[in-house]
PDB file of C-alpha atoms in Angstrom:
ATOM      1  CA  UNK A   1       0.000   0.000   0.000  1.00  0.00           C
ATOM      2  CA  UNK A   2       1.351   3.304  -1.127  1.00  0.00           C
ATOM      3  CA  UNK A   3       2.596   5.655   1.997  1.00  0.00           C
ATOM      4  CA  UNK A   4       1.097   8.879   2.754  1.00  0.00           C
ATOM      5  CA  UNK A   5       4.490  10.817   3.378  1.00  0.00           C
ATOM      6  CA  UNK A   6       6.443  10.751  -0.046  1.00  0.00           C
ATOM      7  CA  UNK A   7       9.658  10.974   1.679  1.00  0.00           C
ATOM      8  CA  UNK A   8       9.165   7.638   3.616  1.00  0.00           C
ATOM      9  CA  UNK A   9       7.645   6.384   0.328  1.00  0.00           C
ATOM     10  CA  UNK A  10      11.024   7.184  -1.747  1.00  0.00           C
ATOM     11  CA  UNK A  11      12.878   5.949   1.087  1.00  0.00           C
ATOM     12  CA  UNK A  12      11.633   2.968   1.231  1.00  0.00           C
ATOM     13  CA  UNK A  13      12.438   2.052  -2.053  1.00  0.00           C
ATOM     14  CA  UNK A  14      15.800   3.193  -2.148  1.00  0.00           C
ATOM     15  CA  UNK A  15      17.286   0.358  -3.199  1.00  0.00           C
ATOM     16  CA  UNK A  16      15.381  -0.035  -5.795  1.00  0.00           C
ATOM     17  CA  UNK A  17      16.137   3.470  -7.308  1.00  0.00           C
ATOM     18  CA  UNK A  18      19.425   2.511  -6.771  1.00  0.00           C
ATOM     19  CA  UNK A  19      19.710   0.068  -8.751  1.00  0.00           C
ATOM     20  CA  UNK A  20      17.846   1.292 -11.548  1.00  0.00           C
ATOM     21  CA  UNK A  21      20.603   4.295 -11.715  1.00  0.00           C
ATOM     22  CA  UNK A  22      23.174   1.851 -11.342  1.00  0.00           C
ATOM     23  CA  UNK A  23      21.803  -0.045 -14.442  1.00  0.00           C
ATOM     24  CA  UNK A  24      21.654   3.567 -16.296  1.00  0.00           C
ATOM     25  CA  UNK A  25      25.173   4.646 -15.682  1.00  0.00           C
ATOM     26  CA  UNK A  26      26.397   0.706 -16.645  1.00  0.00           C
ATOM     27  CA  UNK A  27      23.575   1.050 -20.414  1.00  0.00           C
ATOM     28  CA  UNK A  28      25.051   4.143 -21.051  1.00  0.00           C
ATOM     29  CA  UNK A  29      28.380   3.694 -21.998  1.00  0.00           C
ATOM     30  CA  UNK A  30      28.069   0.208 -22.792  1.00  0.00           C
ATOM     31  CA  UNK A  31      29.809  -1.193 -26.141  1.00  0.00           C
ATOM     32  CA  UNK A  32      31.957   2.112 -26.662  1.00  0.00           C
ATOM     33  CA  UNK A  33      35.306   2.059 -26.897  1.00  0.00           C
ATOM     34  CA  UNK A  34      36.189   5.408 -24.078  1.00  0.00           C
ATOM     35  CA  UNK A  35      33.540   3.919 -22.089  1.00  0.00           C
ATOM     36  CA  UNK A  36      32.932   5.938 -18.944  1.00  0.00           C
ATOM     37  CA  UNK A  37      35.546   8.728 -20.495  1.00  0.00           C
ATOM     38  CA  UNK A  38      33.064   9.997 -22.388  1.00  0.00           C
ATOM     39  CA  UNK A  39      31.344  11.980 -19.101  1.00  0.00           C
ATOM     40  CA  UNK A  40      33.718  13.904 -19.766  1.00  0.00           C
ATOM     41  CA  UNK A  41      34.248  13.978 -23.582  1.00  0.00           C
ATOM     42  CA  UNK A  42      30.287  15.139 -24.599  1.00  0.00           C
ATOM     43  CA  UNK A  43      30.457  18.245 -22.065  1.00  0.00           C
ATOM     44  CA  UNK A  44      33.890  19.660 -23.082  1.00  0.00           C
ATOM     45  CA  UNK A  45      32.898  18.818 -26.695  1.00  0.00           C
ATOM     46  CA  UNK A  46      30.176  21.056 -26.213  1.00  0.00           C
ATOM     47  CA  UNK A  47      31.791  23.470 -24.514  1.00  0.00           C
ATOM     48  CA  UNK A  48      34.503  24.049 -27.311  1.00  0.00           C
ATOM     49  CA  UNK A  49      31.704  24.361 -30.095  1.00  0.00           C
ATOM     50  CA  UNK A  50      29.572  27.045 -27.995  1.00  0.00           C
ATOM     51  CA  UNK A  51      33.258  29.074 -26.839  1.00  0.00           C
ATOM     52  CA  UNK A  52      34.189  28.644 -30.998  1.00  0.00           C
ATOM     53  CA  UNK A  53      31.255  29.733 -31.823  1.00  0.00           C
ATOM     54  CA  UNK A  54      29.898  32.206 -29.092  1.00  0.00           C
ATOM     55  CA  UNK A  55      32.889  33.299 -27.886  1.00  0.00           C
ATOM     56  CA  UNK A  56      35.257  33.513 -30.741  1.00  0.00           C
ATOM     57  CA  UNK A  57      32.578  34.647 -33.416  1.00  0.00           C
ATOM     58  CA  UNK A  58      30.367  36.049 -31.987  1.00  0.00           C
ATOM     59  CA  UNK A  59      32.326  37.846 -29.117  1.00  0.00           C
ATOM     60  CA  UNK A  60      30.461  37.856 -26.204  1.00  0.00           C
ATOM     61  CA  UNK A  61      31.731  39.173 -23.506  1.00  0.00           C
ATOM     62  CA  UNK A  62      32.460  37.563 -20.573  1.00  0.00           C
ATOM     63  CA  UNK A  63      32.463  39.887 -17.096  1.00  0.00           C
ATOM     64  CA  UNK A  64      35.366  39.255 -15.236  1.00  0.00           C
ATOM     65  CA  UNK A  65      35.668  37.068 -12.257  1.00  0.00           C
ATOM     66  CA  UNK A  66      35.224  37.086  -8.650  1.00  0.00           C
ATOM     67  CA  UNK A  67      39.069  37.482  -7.967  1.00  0.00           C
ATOM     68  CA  UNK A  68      39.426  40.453 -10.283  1.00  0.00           C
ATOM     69  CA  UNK A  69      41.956  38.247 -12.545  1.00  0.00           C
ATOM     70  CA  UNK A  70      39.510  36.405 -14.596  1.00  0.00           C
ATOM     71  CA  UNK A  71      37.701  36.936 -18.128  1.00  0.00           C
ATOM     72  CA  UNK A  72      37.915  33.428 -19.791  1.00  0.00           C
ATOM     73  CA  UNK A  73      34.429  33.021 -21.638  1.00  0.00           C
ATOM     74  CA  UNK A  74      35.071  29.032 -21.937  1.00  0.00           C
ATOM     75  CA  UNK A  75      35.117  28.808 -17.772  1.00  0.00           C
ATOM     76  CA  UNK A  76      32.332  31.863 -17.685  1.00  0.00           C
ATOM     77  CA  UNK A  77      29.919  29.793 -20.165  1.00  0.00           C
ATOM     78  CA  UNK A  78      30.800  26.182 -18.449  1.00  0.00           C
ATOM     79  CA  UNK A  79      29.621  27.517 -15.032  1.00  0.00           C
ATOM     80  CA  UNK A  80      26.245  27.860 -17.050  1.00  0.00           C
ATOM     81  CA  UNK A  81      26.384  25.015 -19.310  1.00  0.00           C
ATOM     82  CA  UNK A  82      26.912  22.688 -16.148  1.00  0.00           C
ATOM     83  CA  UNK A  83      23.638  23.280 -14.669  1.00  0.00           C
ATOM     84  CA  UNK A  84      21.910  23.368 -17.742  1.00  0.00           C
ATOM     85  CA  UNK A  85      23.034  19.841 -18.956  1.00  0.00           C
ATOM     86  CA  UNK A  86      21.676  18.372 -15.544  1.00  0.00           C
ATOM     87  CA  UNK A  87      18.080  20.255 -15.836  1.00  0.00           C
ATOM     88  CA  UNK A  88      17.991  19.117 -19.438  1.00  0.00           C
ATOM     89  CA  UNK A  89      19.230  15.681 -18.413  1.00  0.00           C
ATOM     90  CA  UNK A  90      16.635  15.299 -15.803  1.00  0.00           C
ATOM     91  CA  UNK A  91      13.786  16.683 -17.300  1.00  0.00           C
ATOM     92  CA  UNK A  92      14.374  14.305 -20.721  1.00  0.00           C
ATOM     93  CA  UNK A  93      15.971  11.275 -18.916  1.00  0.00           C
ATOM     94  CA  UNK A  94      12.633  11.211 -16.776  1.00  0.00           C
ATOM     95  CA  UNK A  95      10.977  10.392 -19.660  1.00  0.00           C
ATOM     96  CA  UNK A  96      13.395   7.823 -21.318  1.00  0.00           C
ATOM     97  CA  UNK A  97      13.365   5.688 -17.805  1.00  0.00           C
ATOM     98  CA  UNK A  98       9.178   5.313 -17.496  1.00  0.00           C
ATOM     99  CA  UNK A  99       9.139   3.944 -20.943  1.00  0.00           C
ATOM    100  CA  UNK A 100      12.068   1.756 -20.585  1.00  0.00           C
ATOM    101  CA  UNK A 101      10.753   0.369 -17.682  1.00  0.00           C
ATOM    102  CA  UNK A 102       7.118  -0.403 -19.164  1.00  0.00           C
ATOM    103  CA  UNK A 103       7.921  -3.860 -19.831  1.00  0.00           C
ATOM    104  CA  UNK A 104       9.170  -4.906 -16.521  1.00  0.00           C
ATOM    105  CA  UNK A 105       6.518  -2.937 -15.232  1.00  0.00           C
ATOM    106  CA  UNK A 106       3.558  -5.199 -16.632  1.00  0.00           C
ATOM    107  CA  UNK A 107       5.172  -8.256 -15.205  1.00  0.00           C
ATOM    108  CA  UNK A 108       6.007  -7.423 -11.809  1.00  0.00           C
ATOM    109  CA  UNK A 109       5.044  -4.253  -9.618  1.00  0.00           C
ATOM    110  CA  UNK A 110       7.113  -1.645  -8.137  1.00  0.00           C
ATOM    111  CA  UNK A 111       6.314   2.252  -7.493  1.00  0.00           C
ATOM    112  CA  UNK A 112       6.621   3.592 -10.716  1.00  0.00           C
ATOM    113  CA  UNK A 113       8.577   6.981  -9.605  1.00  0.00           C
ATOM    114  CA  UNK A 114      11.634   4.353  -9.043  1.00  0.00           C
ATOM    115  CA  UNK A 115      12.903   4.359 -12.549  1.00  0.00           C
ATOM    116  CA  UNK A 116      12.112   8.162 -12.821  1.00  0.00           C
ATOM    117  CA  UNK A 117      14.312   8.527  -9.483  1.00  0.00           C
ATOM    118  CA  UNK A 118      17.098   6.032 -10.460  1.00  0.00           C
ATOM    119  CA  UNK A 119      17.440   8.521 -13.623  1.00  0.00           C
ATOM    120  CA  UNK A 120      17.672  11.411 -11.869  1.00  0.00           C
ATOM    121  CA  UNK A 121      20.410   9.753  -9.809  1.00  0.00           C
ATOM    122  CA  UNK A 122      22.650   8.841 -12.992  1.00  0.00           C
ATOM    123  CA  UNK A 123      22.178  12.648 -14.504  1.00  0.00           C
ATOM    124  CA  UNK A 124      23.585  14.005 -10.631  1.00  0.00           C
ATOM    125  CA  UNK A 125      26.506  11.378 -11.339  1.00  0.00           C
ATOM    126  CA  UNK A 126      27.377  12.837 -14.465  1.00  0.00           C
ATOM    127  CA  UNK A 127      26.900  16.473 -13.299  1.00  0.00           C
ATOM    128  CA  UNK A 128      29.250  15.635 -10.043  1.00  0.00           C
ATOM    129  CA  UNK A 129      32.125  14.808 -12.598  1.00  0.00           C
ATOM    130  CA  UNK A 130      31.061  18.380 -14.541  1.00  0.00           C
ATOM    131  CA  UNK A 131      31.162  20.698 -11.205  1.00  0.00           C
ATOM    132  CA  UNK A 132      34.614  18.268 -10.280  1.00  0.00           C
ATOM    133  CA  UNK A 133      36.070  19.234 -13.093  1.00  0.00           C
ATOM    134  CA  UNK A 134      34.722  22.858 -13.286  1.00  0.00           C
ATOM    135  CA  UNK A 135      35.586  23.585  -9.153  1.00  0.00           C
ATOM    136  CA  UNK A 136      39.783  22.221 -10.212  1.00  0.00           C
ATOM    137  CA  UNK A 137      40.024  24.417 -12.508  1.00  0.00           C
ATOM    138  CA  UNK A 138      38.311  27.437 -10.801  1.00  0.00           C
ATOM    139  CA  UNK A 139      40.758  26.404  -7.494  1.00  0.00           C
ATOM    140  CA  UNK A 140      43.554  26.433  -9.869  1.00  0.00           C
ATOM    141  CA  UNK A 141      42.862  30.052 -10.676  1.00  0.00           C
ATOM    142  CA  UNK A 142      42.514  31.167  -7.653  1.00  0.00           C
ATOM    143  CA  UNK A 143      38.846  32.225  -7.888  1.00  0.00           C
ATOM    144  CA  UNK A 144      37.688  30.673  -4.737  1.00  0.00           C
ATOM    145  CA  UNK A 145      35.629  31.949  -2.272  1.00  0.00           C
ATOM    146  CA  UNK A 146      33.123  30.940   1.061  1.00  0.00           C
ATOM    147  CA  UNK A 147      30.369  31.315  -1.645  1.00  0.00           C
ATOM    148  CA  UNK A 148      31.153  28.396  -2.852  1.00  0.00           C
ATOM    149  CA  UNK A 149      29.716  26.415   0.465  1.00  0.00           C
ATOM    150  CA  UNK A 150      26.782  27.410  -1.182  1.00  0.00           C
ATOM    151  CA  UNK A 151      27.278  25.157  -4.307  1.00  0.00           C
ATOM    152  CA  UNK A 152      24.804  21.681  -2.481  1.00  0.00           C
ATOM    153  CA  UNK A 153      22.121  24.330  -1.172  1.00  0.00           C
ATOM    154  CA  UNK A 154      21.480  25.481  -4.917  1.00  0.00           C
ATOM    155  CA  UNK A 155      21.738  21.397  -6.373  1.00  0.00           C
ATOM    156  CA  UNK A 156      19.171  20.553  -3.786  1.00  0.00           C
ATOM    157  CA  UNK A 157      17.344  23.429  -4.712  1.00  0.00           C
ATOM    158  CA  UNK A 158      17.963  22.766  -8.715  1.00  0.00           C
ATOM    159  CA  UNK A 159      17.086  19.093  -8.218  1.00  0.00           C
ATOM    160  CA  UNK A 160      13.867  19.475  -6.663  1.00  0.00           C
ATOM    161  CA  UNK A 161      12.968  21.845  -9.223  1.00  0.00           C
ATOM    162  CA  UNK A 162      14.396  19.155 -12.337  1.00  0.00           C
ATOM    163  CA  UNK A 163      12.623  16.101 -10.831  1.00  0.00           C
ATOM    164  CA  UNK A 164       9.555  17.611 -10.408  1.00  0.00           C
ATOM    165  CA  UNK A 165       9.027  18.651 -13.935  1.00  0.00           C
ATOM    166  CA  UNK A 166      10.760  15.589 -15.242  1.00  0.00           C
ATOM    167  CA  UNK A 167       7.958  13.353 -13.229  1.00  0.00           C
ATOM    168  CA  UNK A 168       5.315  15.608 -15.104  1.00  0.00           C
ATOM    169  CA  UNK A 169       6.557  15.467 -18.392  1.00  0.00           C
ATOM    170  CA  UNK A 170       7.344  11.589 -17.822  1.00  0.00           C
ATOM    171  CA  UNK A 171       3.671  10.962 -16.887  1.00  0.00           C
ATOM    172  CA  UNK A 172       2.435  13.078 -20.400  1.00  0.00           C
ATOM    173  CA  UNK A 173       4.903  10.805 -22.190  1.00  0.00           C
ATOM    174  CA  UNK A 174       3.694   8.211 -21.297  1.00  0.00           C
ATOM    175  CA  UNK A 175      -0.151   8.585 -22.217  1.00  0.00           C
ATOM    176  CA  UNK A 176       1.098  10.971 -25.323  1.00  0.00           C
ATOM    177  CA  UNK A 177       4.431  10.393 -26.620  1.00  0.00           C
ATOM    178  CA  UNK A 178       4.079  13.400 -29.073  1.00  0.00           C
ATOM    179  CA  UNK A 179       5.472  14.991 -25.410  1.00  0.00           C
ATOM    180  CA  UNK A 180       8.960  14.067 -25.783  1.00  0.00           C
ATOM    181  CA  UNK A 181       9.562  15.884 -29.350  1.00  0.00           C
ATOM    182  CA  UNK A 182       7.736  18.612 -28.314  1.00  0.00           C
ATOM    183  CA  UNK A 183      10.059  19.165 -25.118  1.00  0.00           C
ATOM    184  CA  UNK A 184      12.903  18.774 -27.189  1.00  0.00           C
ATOM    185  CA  UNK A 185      11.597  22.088 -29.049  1.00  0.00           C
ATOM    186  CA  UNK A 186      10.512  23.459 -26.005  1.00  0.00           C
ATOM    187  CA  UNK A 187      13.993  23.104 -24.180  1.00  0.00           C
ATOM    188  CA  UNK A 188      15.786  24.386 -27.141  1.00  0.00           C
ATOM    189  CA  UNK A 189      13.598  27.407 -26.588  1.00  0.00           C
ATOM    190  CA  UNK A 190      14.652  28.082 -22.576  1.00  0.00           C
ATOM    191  CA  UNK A 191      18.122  27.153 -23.501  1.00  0.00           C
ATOM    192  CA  UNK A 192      18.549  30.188 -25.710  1.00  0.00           C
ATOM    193  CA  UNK A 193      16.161  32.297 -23.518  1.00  0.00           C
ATOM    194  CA  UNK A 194      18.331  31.633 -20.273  1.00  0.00           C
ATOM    195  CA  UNK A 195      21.558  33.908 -19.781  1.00  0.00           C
ATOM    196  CA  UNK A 196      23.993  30.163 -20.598  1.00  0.00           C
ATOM    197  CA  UNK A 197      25.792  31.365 -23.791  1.00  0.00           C
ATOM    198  CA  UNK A 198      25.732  35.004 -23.265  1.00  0.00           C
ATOM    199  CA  UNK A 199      26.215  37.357 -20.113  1.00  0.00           C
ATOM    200  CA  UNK A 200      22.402  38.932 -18.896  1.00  0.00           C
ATOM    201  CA  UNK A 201      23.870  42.144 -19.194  1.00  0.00           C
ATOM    202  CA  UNK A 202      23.050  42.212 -22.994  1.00  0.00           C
ATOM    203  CA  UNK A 203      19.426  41.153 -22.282  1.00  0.00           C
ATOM    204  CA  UNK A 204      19.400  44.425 -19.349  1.00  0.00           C
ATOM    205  CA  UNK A 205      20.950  46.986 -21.691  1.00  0.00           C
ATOM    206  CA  UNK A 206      17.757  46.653 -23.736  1.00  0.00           C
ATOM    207  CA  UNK A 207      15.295  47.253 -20.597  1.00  0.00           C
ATOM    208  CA  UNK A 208      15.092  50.842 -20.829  1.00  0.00           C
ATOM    209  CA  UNK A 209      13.982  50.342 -24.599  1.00  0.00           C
ATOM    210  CA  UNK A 210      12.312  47.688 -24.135  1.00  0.00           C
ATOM    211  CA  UNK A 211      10.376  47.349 -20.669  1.00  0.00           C
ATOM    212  CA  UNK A 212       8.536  44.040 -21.275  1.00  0.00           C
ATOM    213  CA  UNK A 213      11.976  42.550 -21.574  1.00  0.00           C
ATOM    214  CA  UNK A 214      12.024  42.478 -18.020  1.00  0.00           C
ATOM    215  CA  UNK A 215      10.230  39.528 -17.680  1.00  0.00           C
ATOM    216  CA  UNK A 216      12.969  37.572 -18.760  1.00  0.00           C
ATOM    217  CA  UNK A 217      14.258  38.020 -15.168  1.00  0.00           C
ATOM    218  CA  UNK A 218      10.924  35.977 -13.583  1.00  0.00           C
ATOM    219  CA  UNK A 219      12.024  32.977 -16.005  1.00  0.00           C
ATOM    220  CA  UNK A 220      13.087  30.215 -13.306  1.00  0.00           C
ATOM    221  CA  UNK A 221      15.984  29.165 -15.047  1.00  0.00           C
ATOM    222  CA  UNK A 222      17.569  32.550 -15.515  1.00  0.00           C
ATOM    223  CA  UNK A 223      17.665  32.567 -11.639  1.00  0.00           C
ATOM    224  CA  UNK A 224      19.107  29.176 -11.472  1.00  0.00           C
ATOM    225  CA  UNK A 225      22.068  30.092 -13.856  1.00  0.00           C
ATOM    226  CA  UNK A 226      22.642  33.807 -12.794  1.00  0.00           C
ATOM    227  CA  UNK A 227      22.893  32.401  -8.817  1.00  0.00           C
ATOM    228  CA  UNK A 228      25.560  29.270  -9.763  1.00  0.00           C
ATOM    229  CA  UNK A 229      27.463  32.293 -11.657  1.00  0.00           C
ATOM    230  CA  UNK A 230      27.050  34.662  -8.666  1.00  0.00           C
ATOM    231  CA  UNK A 231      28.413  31.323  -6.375  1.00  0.00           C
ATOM    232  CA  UNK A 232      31.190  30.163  -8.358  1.00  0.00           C
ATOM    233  CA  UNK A 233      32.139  32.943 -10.593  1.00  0.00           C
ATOM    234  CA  UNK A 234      31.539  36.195  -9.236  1.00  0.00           C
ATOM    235  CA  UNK A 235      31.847  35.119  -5.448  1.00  0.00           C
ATOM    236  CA  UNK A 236      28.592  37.082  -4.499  1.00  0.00           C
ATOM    237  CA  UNK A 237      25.578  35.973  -2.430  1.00  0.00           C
ATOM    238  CA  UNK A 238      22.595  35.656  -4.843  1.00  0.00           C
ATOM    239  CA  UNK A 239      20.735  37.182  -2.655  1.00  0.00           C
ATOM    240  CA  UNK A 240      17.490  36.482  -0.230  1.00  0.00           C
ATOM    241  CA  UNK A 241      15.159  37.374  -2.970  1.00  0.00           C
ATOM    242  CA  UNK A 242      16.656  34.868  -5.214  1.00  0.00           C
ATOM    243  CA  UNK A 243      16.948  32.169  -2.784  1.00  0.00           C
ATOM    244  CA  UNK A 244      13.551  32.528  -2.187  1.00  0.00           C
ATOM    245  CA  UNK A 245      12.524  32.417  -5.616  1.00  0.00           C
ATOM    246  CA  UNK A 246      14.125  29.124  -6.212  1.00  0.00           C
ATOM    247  CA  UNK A 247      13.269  28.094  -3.217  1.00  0.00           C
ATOM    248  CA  UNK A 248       9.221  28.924  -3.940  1.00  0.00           C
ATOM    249  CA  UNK A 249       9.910  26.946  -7.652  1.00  0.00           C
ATOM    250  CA  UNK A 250      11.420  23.917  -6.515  1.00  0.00           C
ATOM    251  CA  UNK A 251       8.570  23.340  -3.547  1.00  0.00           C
ATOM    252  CA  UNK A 252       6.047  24.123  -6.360  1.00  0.00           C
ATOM    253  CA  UNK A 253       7.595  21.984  -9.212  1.00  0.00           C
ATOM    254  CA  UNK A 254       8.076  18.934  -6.849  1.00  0.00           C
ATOM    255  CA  UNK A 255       5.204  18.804  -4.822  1.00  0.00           C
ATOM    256  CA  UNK A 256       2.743  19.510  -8.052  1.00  0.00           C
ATOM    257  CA  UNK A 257       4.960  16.883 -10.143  1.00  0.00           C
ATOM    258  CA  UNK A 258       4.659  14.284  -7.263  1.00  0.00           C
ATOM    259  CA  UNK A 259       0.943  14.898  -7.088  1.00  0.00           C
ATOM    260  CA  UNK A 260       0.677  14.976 -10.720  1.00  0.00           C
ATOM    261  CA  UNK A 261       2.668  11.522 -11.077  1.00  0.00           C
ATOM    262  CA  UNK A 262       1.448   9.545  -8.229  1.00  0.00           C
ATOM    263  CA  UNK A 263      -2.588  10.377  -9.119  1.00  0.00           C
ATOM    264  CA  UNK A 264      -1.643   8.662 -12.406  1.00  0.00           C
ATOM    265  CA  UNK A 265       0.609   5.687 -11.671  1.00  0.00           C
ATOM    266  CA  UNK A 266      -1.647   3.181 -10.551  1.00  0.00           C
ATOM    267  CA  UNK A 267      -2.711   2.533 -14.310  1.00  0.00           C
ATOM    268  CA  UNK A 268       0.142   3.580 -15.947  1.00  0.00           C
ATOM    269  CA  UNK A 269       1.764   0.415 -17.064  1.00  0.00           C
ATOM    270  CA  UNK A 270      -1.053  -0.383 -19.427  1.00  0.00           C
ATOM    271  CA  UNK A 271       0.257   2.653 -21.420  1.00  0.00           C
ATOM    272  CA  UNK A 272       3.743   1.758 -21.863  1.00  0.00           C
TER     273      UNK A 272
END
């Protein structure tokens, strides 16, 4: 019988997620001939194409770090980039890991949300090898700071907000699989309309000619991105008001996903 308290209801499955990440992070690499060394490959792959193209191109400026010393755009956009690949990990991944679990689904049962979980687990792994790599070279630089004690406060914070729209979207997917293409448009759209490839101060030069533009500021993920930069690259506080903000989305994302989810699991095998 399900339990009233989702956080005794996850926990008590816990092995169970775990092992369905565990059988993620082993499928995903599997066959290839860099095997696991591709964590690493995809996201600096990436992040040379956007710096080529962003940075070299089309010149955006970077502002200069925390320590006064630096004005690398690579290191400036990958402080960005990282939390972006684990929302957009999460959020698609959640929907890959309900359908691929359909099958086992209709022959034995287990709480649904497990493979959604175990997913969300895998995309943390890879983003923990990102921020690794991203903190090193940061440290080596010199732009280091108590902000940074701030870095698992805003992952909690980012995760709550990712799983909860990943367990919507997976539940859509899986009565309407037309849901998965159109997120991939959608995402494509926040991407570019979040401050990753470009500093926000281009978007707030235009306010005074453009007022409405200043909605771009309420868009969740701008405040996610623009507080990691404050953390790890300018050394600032984000501030209460921001805190609060993500705080506010993350409650609302997971506690409306969970509801959303769990008031649709009972039948949702049939549909996968």
């Amino acid at each position: 019988m399900p339990n009233a308290n989702p956080v005794a209801e996850v926990w008590k499955y816990r092995g169970l997620i775990g092992n369905f990440a565990s059988r993620e992070l082993k499928g995903q690499y599997k066959g290839s001939a860099l095997g696991s060394l591709w964590a690493l490959a995809n996201p600096l792959a990436t992040l040379g194409i956007y710096s080529l193209v962003f940075g070299f191109f089309l010149k955006f400026p970077p502002r200069t770090s925390g320590n006064g010393e630096l004005a690398s755009f690579p290191l400036f956009l990958f402080t960005a980039l990282v939390v972006w690949n684990f929302f957009n990990n999460v959020t698609t991944g959640s929907m890959g890991a309900l359908v691929n679990a359909g099958p086992l689904l209709r022959k034995i049962y287990f709480p649904p949300f497990a493979p959604v979980f175990g997913s969300a687990i895998a995309a943390l792994n890879q983003t923990a090898i990102e921020f690794g790599l991203l903190l090193v070279v940061l440290l080596i630089f010199g732009n280091v700071s108590w902000t940074w004690l701030l870095l698992p406060v805003l992952l909690l914070l980012l995760a709550a907000f990712a799983v909860g729209i990943g367990m919507f979207l997976a539940m859509l997917n899986a009565r309407y699989r037309d849901v998965h293409h159109i997120v991939g448009v959608v995402l494509s759209f926040f991407f570019y309309t979040a401050p990753i490839v470009y500093p926000i101060a281009l978007v707030r030069d235009k306010y005074a000619e453009h007022p409405w533009l200043e909605l771009y500021e309420w868009n969740p993920l701008t405040v996610f991105v623009e507080s990691f930069r404050n953390v790890l690259w300018d050394l600032q506080f984000p501030g209460w008001g921001n805190m609060g903000y993500m705080l506010l989305w993350s409650a609302v994302a997971l506690g409306g996903g969970w509801l959303f989810f769990q008031s649709r699991s009972r039948d949702v095998s049939e549909e996968l």
